[in-house]
Short mmCIF file of C-alpha atoms in Angstrom, two decimals:
data_model
loop_
_atom_site.label_atom_id
_atom_site.label_comp_id
_atom_site.label_asym_id
_atom_site.label_seq_id
_atom_site.Cartn_x
_atom_site.Cartn_y
_atom_site.Cartn_z
CA SER R 1 -19.46 23.37 -4.74
CA ALA R 2 -18.19 21.50 -1.66
CA GLY R 3 -18.92 18.23 -3.51
CA TRP R 4 -17.00 18.74 -6.07
CA ARG R 5 -14.16 20.14 -4.52
CA ALA R 6 -13.98 16.92 -2.25
CA TRP R 7 -13.68 15.07 -5.59
CA ALA R 8 -10.95 17.41 -7.32
CA VAL R 9 -7.73 15.93 -5.51
CA PRO R 10 -8.77 12.45 -5.85
CA ALA R 11 -9.80 12.73 -9.36
CA ALA R 12 -6.44 14.61 -10.17
CA LEU R 13 -4.44 12.06 -8.24
CA LEU R 14 -6.28 9.33 -10.47
CA ALA R 15 -5.29 11.27 -13.72
CA PHE R 16 -1.75 11.52 -12.89
CA LEU R 17 -1.42 8.20 -11.86
CA LEU R 18 -3.03 6.92 -15.30
CA ILE R 19 -0.90 9.14 -17.31
CA GLN R 20 2.33 8.46 -15.57
CA TYR R 21 2.14 4.75 -14.29
CA GLY R 22 -0.77 3.38 -16.33
CA TYR R 23 1.66 1.02 -18.56
CA ALA R 24 2.19 -0.64 -15.30
CA ARG R 25 -0.83 -2.91 -15.65
CA ARG R 26 0.33 -4.47 -18.73
CA LEU R 27 3.52 -5.43 -16.98
CA PRO R 28 4.09 -8.82 -15.78
CA PHE R 29 5.10 -10.66 -12.51
CA VAL R 30 8.84 -10.02 -11.67
CA ASN R 31 11.40 -10.96 -9.00
CA ASP R 32 10.11 -11.65 -5.45
CA ASP R 33 6.60 -11.95 -6.95
CA PHE R 34 6.87 -15.35 -8.24
CA VAL R 35 8.22 -16.19 -4.62
CA PHE R 36 5.47 -14.65 -2.80
CA LEU R 37 2.69 -16.29 -5.58
CA ASP R 38 4.29 -19.54 -5.28
CA LEU R 39 4.00 -19.42 -1.06
CA THR R 40 0.75 -18.27 -0.98
CA ARG R 41 -0.42 -20.39 -4.01
CA ALA R 42 -1.98 -23.35 -1.57
CA MET R 43 -1.37 -22.01 1.72
CA PRO R 44 -4.19 -22.38 4.54
CA PHE R 45 -5.55 -19.17 5.81
CA PRO R 46 -3.99 -19.77 9.09
CA ASP R 47 -0.61 -20.38 7.82
CA VAL R 48 -0.81 -16.40 6.35
CA TRP R 49 -0.02 -15.55 9.83
CA ALA R 50 2.91 -17.74 10.27
CA TRP R 51 6.64 -17.06 10.36
CA HIS R 52 8.36 -17.93 6.85
CA GLY R 53 11.54 -16.48 7.23
CA GLU R 54 12.77 -19.56 5.66
CA TRP R 55 11.28 -18.51 2.22
CA VAL R 56 11.22 -15.03 1.99
CA GLY R 57 14.16 -13.54 4.36
CA LEU R 58 13.86 -12.53 7.75
CA TYR R 59 11.07 -10.29 7.46
CA TYR R 60 7.74 -11.13 9.07
CA ARG R 61 4.97 -9.16 7.00
CA PRO R 62 1.73 -10.81 6.92
CA TRP R 63 -0.33 -8.67 6.00
CA SER R 64 1.42 -6.53 3.28
CA ARG R 65 2.74 -10.05 1.78
CA GLU R 66 1.23 -13.08 2.57
CA LEU R 67 -2.38 -11.82 3.05
CA HIS R 68 -1.88 -9.35 0.12
CA TYR R 69 -1.08 -12.25 -2.35
CA TRP R 70 -3.36 -15.02 -0.77
CA VAL R 71 -6.20 -12.84 -1.30
CA LEU R 72 -5.71 -11.47 -4.85
CA GLN R 73 -4.74 -14.99 -5.87
CA ARG R 74 -7.90 -16.28 -4.54
CA LEU R 75 -10.02 -13.59 -6.13
CA PHE R 76 -8.38 -12.67 -9.42
CA GLY R 77 -5.67 -15.84 -9.93
CA ALA R 78 -2.16 -15.00 -10.88
CA ASP R 79 -3.22 -12.39 -13.24
CA PRO R 80 -0.72 -9.39 -12.76
CA ALA R 81 -3.02 -6.52 -14.13
CA ALA R 82 -5.42 -7.08 -11.14
CA PHE R 83 -2.50 -7.04 -8.68
CA HIS R 84 -1.66 -3.55 -10.41
CA LEU R 85 -4.92 -2.37 -10.12
CA VAL R 86 -4.98 -3.15 -6.47
CA GLY R 87 -1.60 -1.34 -6.10
CA PHE R 88 -3.16 1.88 -8.02
CA GLY R 89 -5.69 1.89 -5.24
CA LEU R 90 -3.34 1.69 -2.47
CA TRP R 91 -1.30 4.24 -4.27
CA LEU R 92 -4.63 6.29 -4.58
CA GLY R 93 -5.48 5.64 -0.73
CA VAL R 94 -1.73 6.89 0.43
CA LEU R 95 -1.99 10.10 -1.34
CA SER R 96 -5.30 10.73 -0.37
CA LEU R 97 -4.40 9.99 3.41
CA TYR R 98 -1.35 12.25 2.72
CA PHE R 99 -3.30 15.08 0.99
CA ALA R 100 -5.86 14.82 4.27
CA LEU R 101 -3.02 14.82 6.75
CA ALA R 102 -1.27 17.74 4.87
CA ARG R 103 -5.07 19.53 4.96
CA ARG R 104 -5.53 19.02 9.19
CA LEU R 105 -1.57 20.64 9.47
CA ALA R 106 -1.43 23.56 6.91
CA GLY R 107 -4.53 23.84 4.92
CA THR R 108 -6.25 22.93 1.72
CA ARG R 109 -4.10 25.14 -0.21
CA ALA R 110 -0.84 24.22 0.99
CA ALA R 111 -2.22 20.34 1.16
CA GLY R 112 -3.01 20.64 -2.77
CA VAL R 113 0.52 21.84 -3.51
CA ALA R 114 2.33 19.78 -1.03
CA THR R 115 0.28 16.48 -2.52
CA ALA R 116 1.06 17.46 -6.13
CA GLY R 117 4.92 17.42 -5.09
CA VAL R 118 4.84 14.03 -3.69
CA ALA R 119 2.78 12.38 -6.31
CA ALA R 120 5.25 13.77 -8.62
CA LEU R 121 8.39 11.87 -7.06
CA ALA R 122 10.60 9.68 -8.99
CA ALA R 123 10.50 7.14 -5.65
CA TRP R 124 6.79 6.22 -6.60
CA GLY R 125 7.93 4.53 -10.07
CA LEU R 126 8.87 1.22 -8.25
CA PRO R 127 6.27 0.60 -5.34
CA VAL R 128 3.58 1.57 -8.00
CA VAL R 129 5.06 -0.64 -11.26
CA TRP R 130 6.37 -3.73 -9.12
CA VAL R 131 3.23 -5.79 -7.70
CA ALA R 132 5.81 -6.46 -4.45
CA GLY R 133 5.79 -2.59 -4.14
CA ALA R 134 2.67 -3.57 -2.17
CA GLN R 135 4.34 -3.86 0.57
CA GLU R 136 5.80 -0.39 0.94
CA LEU R 137 2.24 1.05 0.06
CA TRP R 138 0.37 -0.98 2.76
CA MET R 139 2.61 0.59 5.37
CA LEU R 140 2.30 4.06 4.07
CA LEU R 141 -1.27 3.73 4.05
CA PHE R 142 -1.70 2.54 7.43
CA ALA R 143 1.20 4.99 8.62
CA LEU R 144 -0.46 8.19 7.65
CA ALA R 145 -3.75 6.83 8.70
CA SER R 146 -2.02 6.43 11.97
CA LEU R 147 -0.89 9.99 11.90
CA LEU R 148 -4.31 11.40 10.80
CA LEU R 149 -5.71 9.45 13.45
CA PHE R 150 -3.29 10.44 16.08
CA THR R 151 -4.19 14.46 15.16
CA ARG R 152 -7.56 13.68 16.05
CA ALA R 153 -6.91 12.36 18.96
CA ARG R 154 -8.39 8.71 18.34
CA ASP R 155 -5.39 7.01 19.90
CA GLY R 156 -6.80 3.27 20.08
CA LEU R 157 -7.69 3.45 16.52
CA ALA R 158 -4.10 5.13 15.49
CA THR R 159 -2.51 2.35 17.75
CA LEU R 160 -4.46 -0.28 15.63
CA ALA R 161 -3.17 1.47 12.23
CA PHE R 162 0.25 1.83 13.48
CA ALA R 163 0.09 -2.17 14.16
CA LEU R 164 -0.99 -3.21 10.73
CA ALA R 165 1.36 -0.64 9.48
CA LEU R 166 4.42 -2.67 11.34
CA LEU R 167 2.89 -5.90 9.98
CA SER R 168 3.17 -4.37 6.59
CA LYS R 169 6.83 -3.30 6.79
CA GLU R 170 9.23 -2.97 9.63
CA THR R 171 10.36 0.34 8.75
CA ALA R 172 7.00 1.78 10.16
CA LEU R 173 8.98 1.24 13.30
CA LEU R 174 10.09 4.91 12.80
CA LEU R 175 6.65 6.60 12.84
CA PRO R 176 6.42 7.26 16.48
CA ALA R 177 9.33 9.79 15.92
CA VAL R 178 7.33 11.36 13.55
#
């Protein structure tokens, strides 16, 4: 049925994610995670949007770094498992949007094969298992949303998604070239 087919790709992606990266939910925070946790631990909400270059380098990533850590710390404390599960959700969102975009451009079968190939790339290892990889995952989520919205002639929403991709990671600046 059409209902079953609609859930087949996300279910397959979830199964793959759990088989390939499920161990990550037990990993601790590492490296930059501690800087971001410390930065956002007692930060007032308006400060989430401020420049923190003196703490975390010359990058302005208020969405994928400050807001991400700020919200999750307030909801779950400094529990790495919760941060990893959110990362898993972002990964599923990214690959689901990739499938939707590929299906729009090349059809369902080609999109299924392409999505399986992309999911199997070793390059996913770091953004999925390292909590700070959320910066890449947020950027990819919004970049793919922007492209999908653009293909649907939803230019205003595509521009908003592009802006959120830029606020997640500056490498989204290359998106218009795509």
